[in-house]
XYZ file of C-alpha atoms in Angstrom:
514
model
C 89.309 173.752 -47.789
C 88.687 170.235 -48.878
C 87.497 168.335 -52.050
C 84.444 166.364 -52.564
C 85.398 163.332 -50.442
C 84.640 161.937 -47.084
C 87.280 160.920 -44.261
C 86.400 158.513 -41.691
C 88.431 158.038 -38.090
C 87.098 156.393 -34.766
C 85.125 159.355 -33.898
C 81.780 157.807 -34.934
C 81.506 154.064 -33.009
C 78.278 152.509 -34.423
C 77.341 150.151 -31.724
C 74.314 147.381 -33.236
C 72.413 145.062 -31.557
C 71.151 141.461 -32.622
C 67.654 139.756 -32.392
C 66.414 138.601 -29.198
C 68.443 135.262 -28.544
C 70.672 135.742 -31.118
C 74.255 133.752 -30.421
C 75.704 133.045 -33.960
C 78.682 134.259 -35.117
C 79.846 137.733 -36.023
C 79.531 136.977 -39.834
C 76.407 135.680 -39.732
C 75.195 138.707 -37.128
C 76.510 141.203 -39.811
C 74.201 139.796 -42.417
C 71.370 139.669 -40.001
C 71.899 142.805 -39.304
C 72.230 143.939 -42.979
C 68.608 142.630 -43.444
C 66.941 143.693 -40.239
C 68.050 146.684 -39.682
C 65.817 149.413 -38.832
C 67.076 152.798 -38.561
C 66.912 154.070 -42.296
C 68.580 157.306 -43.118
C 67.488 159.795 -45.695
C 65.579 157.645 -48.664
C 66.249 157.648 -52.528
C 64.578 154.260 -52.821
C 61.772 154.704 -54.994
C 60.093 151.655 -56.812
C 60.011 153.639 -60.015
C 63.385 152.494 -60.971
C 63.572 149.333 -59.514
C 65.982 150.178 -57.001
C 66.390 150.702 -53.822
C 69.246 152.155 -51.398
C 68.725 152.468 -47.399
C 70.019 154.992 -45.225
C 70.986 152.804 -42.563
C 73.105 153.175 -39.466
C 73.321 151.054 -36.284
C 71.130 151.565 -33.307
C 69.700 150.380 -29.916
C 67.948 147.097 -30.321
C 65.228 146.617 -32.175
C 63.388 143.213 -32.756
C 61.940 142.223 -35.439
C 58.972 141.959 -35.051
C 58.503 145.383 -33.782
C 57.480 146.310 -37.396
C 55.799 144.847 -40.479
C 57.373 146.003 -44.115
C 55.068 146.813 -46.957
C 55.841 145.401 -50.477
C 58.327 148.404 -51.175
C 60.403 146.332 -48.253
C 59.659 150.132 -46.240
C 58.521 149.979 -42.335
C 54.688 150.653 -42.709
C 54.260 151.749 -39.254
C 56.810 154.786 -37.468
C 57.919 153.644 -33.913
C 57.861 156.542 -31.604
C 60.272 158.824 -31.394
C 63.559 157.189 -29.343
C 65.621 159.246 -29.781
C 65.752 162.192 -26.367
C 68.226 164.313 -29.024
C 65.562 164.398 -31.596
C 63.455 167.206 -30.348
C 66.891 169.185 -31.153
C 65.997 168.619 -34.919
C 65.740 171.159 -36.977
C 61.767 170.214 -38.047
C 59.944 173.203 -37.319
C 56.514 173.249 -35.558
C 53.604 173.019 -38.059
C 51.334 174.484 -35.082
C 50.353 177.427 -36.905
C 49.376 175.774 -40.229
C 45.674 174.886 -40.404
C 45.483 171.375 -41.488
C 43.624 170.153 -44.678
C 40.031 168.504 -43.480
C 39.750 164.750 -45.301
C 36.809 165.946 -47.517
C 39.789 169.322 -48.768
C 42.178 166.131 -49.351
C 40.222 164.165 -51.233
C 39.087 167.245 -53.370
C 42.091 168.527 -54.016
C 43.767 165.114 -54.995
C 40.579 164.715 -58.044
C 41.917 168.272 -58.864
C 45.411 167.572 -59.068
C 45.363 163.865 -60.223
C 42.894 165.139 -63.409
C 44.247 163.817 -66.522
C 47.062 161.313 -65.366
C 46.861 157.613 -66.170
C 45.681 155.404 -62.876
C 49.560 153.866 -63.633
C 51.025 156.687 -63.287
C 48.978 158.048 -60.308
C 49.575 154.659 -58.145
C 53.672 155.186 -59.080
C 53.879 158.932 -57.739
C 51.674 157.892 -54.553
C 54.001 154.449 -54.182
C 57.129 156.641 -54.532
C 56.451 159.392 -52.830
C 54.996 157.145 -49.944
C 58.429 155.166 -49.990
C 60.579 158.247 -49.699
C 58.357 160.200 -46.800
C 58.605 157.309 -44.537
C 62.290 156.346 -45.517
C 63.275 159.860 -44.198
C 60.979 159.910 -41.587
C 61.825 156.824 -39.609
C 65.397 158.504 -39.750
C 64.584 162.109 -37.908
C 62.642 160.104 -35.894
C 64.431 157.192 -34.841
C 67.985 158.276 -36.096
C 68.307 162.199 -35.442
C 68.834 162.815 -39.166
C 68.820 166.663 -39.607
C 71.213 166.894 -36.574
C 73.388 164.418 -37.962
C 73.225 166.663 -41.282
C 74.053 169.701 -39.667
C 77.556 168.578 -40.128
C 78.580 169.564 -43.413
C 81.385 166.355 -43.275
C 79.093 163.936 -41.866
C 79.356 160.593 -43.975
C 75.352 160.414 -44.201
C 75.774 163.257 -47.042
C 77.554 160.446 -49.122
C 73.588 159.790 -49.510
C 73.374 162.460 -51.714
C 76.721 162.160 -53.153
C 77.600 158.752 -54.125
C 76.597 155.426 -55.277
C 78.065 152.211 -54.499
C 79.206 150.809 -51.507
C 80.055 154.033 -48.642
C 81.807 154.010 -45.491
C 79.235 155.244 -42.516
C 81.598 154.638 -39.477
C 82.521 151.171 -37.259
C 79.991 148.950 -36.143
C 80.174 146.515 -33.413
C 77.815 144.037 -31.760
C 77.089 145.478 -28.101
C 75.992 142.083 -27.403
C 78.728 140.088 -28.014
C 81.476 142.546 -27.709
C 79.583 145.035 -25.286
C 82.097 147.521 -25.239
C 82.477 149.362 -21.498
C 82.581 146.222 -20.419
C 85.954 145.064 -22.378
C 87.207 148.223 -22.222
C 87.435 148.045 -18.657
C 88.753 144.401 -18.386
C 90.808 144.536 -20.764
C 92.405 148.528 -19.513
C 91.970 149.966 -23.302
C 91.311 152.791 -24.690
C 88.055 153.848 -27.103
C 90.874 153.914 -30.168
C 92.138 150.557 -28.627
C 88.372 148.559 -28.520
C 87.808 150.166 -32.317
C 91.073 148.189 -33.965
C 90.493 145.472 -31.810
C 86.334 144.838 -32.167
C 84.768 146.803 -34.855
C 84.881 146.506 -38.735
C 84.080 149.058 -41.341
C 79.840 150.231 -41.357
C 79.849 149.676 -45.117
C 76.439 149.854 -46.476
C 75.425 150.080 -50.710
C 73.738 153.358 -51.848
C 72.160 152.508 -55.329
C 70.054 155.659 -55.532
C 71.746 159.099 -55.161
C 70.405 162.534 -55.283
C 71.134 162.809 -59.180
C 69.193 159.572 -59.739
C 66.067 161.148 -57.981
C 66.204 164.460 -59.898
C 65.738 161.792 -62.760
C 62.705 159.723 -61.128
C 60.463 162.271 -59.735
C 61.363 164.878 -63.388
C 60.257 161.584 -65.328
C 57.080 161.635 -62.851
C 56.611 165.440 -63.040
C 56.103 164.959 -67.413
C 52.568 163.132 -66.911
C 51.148 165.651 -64.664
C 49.275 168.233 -66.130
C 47.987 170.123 -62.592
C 50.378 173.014 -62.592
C 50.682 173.332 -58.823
C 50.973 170.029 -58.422
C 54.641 170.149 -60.830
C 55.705 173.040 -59.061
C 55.634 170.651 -55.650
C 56.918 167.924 -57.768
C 59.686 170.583 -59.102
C 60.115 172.169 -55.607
C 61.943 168.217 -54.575
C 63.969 168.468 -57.260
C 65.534 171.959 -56.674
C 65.411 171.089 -52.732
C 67.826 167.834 -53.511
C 69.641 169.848 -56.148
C 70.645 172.407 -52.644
C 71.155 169.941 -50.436
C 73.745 167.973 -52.860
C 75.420 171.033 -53.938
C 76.128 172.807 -50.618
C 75.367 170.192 -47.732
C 73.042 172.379 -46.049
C 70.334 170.931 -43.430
C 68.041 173.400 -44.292
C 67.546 171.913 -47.715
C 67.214 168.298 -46.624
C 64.925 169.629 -43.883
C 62.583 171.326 -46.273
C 62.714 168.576 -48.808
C 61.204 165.954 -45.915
C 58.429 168.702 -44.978
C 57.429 168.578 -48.859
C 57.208 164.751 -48.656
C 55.615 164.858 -46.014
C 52.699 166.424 -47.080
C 52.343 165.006 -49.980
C 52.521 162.110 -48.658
C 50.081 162.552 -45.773
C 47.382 165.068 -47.124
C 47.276 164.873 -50.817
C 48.182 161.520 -51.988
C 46.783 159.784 -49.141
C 44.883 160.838 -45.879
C 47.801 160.589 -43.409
C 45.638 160.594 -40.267
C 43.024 158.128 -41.377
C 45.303 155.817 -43.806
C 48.670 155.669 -41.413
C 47.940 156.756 -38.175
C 45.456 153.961 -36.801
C 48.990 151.653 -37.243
C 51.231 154.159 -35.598
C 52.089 154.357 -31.869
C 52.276 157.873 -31.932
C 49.657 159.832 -34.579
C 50.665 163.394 -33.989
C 53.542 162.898 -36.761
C 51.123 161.669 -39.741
C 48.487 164.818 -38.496
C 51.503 166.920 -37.921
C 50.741 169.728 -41.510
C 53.893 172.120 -43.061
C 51.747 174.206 -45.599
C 54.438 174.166 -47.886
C 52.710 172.732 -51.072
C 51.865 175.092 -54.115
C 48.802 173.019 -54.268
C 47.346 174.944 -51.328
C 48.495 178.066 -52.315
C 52.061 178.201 -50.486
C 54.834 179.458 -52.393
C 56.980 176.863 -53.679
C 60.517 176.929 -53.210
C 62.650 177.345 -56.251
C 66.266 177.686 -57.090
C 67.035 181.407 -55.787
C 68.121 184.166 -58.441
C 71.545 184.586 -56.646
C 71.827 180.620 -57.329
C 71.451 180.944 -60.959
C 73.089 183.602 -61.462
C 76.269 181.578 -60.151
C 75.276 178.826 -62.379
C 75.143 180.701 -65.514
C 79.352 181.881 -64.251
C 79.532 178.044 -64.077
C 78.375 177.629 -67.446
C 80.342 180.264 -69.105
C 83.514 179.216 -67.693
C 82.478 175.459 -68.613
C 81.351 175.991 -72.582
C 83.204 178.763 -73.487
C 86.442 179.391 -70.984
C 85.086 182.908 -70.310
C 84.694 184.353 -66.598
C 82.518 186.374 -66.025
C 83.252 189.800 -64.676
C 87.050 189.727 -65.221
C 89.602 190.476 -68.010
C 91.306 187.184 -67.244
C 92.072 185.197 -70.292
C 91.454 181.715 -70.423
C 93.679 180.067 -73.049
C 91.389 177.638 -75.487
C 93.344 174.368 -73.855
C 91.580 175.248 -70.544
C 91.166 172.022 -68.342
C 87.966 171.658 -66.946
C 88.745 168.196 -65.567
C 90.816 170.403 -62.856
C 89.006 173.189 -61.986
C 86.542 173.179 -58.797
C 83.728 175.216 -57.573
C 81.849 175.925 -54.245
C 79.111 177.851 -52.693
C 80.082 178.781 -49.041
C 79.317 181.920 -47.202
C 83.363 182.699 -46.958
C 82.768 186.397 -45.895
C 80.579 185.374 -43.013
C 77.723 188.005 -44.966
C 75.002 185.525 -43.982
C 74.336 184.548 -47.627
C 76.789 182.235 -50.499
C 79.303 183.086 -52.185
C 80.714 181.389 -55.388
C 84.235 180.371 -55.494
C 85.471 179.431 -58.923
C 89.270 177.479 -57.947
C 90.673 177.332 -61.837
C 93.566 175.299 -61.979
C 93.426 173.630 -65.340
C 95.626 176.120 -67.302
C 98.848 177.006 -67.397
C 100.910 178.186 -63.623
C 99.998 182.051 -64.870
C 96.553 181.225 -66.180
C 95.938 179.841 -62.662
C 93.378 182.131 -60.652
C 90.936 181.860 -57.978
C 87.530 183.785 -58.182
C 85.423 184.362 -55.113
C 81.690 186.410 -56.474
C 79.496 187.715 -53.961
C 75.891 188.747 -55.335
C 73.650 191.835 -54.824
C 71.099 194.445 -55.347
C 73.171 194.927 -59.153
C 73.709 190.688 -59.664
C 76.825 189.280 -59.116
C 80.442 190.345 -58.592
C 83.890 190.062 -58.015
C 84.852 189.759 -54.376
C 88.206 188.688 -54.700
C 91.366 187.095 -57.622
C 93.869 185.437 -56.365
C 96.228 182.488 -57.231
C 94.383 179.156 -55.858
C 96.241 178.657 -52.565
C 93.579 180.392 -50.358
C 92.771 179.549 -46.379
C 89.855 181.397 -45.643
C 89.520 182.266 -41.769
C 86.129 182.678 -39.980
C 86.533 186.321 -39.059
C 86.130 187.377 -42.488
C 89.746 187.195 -43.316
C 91.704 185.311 -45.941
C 95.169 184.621 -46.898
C 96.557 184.147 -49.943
C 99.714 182.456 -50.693
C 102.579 183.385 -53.684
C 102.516 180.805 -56.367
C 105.944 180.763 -56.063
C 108.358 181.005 -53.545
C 111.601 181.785 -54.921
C 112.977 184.326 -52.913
C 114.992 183.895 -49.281
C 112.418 182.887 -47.538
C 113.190 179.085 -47.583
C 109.954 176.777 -45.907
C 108.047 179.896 -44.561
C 105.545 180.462 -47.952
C 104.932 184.132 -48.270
C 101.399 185.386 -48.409
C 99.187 188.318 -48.495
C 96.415 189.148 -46.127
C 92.846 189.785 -47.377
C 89.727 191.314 -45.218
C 86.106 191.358 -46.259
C 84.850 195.254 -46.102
C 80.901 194.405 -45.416
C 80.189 198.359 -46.961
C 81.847 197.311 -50.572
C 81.132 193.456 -50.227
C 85.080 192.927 -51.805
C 87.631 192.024 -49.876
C 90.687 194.237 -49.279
C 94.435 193.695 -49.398
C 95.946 194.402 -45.493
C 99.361 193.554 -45.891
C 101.814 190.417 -46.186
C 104.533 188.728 -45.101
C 107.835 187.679 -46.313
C 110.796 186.292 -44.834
C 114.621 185.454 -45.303
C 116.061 181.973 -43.753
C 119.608 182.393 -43.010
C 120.100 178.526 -44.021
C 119.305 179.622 -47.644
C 121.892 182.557 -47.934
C 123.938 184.704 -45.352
C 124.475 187.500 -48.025
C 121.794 188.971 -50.460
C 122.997 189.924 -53.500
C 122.529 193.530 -52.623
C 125.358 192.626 -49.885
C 122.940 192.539 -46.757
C 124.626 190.339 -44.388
C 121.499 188.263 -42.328
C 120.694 190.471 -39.242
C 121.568 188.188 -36.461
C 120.608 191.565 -33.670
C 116.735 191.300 -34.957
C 117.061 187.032 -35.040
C 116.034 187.409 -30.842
C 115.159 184.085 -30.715
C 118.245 182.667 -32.812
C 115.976 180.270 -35.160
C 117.450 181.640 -38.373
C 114.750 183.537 -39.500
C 113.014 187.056 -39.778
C 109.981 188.376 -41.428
C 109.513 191.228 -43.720
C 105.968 192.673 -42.741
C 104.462 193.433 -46.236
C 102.077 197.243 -46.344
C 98.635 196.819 -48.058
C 100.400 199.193 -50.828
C 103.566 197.606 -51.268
C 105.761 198.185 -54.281
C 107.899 194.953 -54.453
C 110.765 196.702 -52.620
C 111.878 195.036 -49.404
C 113.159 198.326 -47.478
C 111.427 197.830 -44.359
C 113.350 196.474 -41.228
C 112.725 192.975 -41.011
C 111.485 191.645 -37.680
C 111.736 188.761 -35.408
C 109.204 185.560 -34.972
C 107.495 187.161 -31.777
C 106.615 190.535 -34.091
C 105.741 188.321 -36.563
C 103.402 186.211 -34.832
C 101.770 189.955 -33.576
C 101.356 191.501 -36.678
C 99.459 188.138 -37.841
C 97.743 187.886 -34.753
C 96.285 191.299 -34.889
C 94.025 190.417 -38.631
C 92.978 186.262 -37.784
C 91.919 187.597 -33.890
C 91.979 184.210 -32.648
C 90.138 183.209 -35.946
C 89.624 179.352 -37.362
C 90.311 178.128 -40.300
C 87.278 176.994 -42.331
C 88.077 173.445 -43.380
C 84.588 172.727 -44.727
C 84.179 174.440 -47.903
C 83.330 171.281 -50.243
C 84.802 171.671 -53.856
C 82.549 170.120 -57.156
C 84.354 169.443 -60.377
C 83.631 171.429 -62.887
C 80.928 169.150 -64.475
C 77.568 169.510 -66.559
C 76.045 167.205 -63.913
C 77.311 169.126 -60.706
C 77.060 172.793 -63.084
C 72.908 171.845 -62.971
C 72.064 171.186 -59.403
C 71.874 175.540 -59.453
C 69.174 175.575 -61.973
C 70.400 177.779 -65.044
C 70.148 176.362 -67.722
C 73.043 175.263 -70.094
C 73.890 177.803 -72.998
C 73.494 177.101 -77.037
């Protein structure tokens, strides 16, 4: 399981090229490029704060003047799509939606406009303009939801951060074109990447928080109430995809943009698509704004329900659901939350990792929700590897036994009929380089030690008392009693931990207590 930060190797190579003609030298490319650059990743650039932060990752070239840039400094035309990958994408097909006709548009924008200042009206149209074709140019051009599918990717720091972020290693193919060395020169991929590429470091100024802001700030002068349910339905679609890194959020948010961009707050097919080279993506219609009468997403019961835990624990040092005392010197600074479907149930759970108190006062909460609201799945000491199969183990929090560097553990697996987890053994072991002799008098058992490594294993029952009467075994038992629970199973290494914080406590939508 891994915190809230982002590790970058050579596996991403982001090959750029320059302008047509272009012969100066790499430090002067790298601004060029910094300037020109078109592929545009996932936008929180909107003019209403005066700021603005590109998505931007290297691509195939692309000259200038392939595109004009409205005031905003945003593309005003959509190249077609480039990339053959994109069709993967997770945008669905709008086929079955009937579009809005230009005369329902212009109605329903008089409707839903009613009342706001002309200010205010030209700053939601200008912003949400800027973000629809921000994100747009990237699932066209750049393959975003694909690229989002991965929970790790470094595109998430989109959502995440601000400042400067780290997307990968960027070369110039035309200067250094890269098969080309690489076979001159008899290196390796690893090789050309120390040798010819420097870090992809591009400056995020506007992060996921910061648009919750803008477009709540927007929300207060409308008075339509459809209208600030689609204006509320971005907010708790960026407050998902921030909080568990999940396509499907960023995916939906771009369909609401989309068309509110294209048939509300201007007449996509008439006002972009004459400048486009391929129309069908401005006429292309979700029917997922409340303004037409589609249900609006919101923040899902189960997700506030885990929120409220969240505040609970953060105000008042109480968990929910448990008997566990939290003393009143309880550390929020170290304690950790994520949602993650760990039982492999198809839906979240909520795992609560508390490790600001004392080594007793140290527990780890896993709540899975229901028909009845939410509830315990699992308590533990904060040392858990959770395996794909359903199955988790949990180490000691301490180790003070015979068992030397082998940490002892328990085995958990997730009954689907009781949604809990339940305890299927453990294992122990004794390491002849810490003692030869228990105290008991038990010399080590050299016969069972078959493979002469020092070491045997005490195979824990689901019921045991603490009593280590059971024949210890060798490494080769061992490793088939173990084998027999994880079935081949993977560890899940990306369950992404938030610090307990009001900010990161909010993104599930309950609200904060008295």
């Amino acid at each position: 399981m891994k915190f809230q930060t982002a590790v970058f190797g050579w596996n991403e190579l982001l090959a750029y090229h320059g302008m047509d003609g272009e012969t100066s030298e790499r430090e002067t490319i790298m601004k060029n490029f910094r300037k020109y650059v078109l592929s545009i990743l996932l936008c929180f650039t909107l003019t209403g704060c005066g700021q603005q932060a590109g998505f931007s990752e290297s691509v195939s070239a692309v000259p200038e003047n392939n595109f004009t840039e409205s005031q905003t400094g945003v593309p005003e035309t959509v190249m077609q799509q480039t990339d053959a990958d994109a069709e993967t994408a997770e945008i669905k097909s709008a086929s079955d939606n009937v579009r809005p006709s230009k005369e329902e548009v212009l109605a329903m924008r008089e409707k839903t406009l009613d009342g706001m200042p002309e200010t205010e009206i030209s700053r939601l149209r200008e912003n949400i303009k800027v973000a629809n074709l921000q994100m747009e140019s990237a699932y066209l051009n750049d393959n975003l939801f694909k690229k989002l599918s991965d929970k790790e990717s470094p595109y998430w720091q989109y959502f995440d951060c601000k400042g400067d972020i780290q997307l990968g290693w960027w070369y110039h193919q035309a200067i250094y074109p890269k098969d080309v060395i690489m076979k001159a020169e008899n290196i390796t991929e690893e090789e050309f990447a120390e040798t010819y590429t420097e870090p992809g470091i591009v400056t995020n100024n506007f992060d996921a928080a910061d648009f919750i802001d803008l477009i709540s700030e927007m929300k207060s002068s409308v008075k339509n109430e459809a209208l600030a349910a689609d204006l509320q339905q971005l907010m708790d679609l960026a407050r998902m995809a921030q909080t568990t890194h999940e396509m499907q959020y960023a995916n939906e948010l771009y369909k609401v943009l989309h068309d509110l961009d294209y048939f509300l707050l201007r007449y996509g097919i008439e006002d972009v698509g004459q400048y486009t080279a391929d129309a069908g993506t401005v006429g292309t219609y979700y029917g997922v704004l409340a303004v037409y009468g589609a249900e609006p997403f919101s923040a899902e019961e189960q997700t506030k329900a885990f929120g409220k835990i969240l505040w609970d624990a953060y105000c008042f040092g109480k968990i929910e659901g448990t008997d566990h005392g939290v003393p009143d010197t309880y550390g929020q600074e170290s304690t950790y939350f994520a949602l993650y479907d760990v039982d492999g149930d198809g839906q979240e759970e909520l795992l609560l990792n508390w490790t600001g108190a004392s080594m007793a006062d140290t527990v780890e909460y896993i709540w899975g929700y229901g028909d009845n609201g939410t509830h315990v799945e699992l308590c533990e000491f904060p040392a858990l590897i959770c395996y794909d199969n359903g199955v988790i183990e949990a180490q000691w929090s301490h180790n003070q036994g015979l068992a030397g560097e082998f940490w002892p553990y328990f085995l958990y697996r997730y009954n689907a009929e009781t949604d809990q987890y339940e305890i299927c053994g453990g294992a122990d072991a004794w390491d002849k380089s810490v003692a030869k002799t228990k105290e008991q008098g038990d010399v080590f058992p050299d016969d069972i030690d078959a493979d002469q490594d020092g070491v045997v294993y005490y195979l824990l029952p689901a019921d045991w008392d603490g009593n280590y009467d059971m024949e210890p075994v060798d490494g080769a038992k061992y490793r088939t009693w173990r084998e027999s629970f994880l079935e081949g199973a993977s560890e899940m290494d990306d369950i992404w931990f938030w610090d307990l914080k009001e900010e990161n406590i909010a993104i599930l939508g309950a609200e904060k207590p008295n």
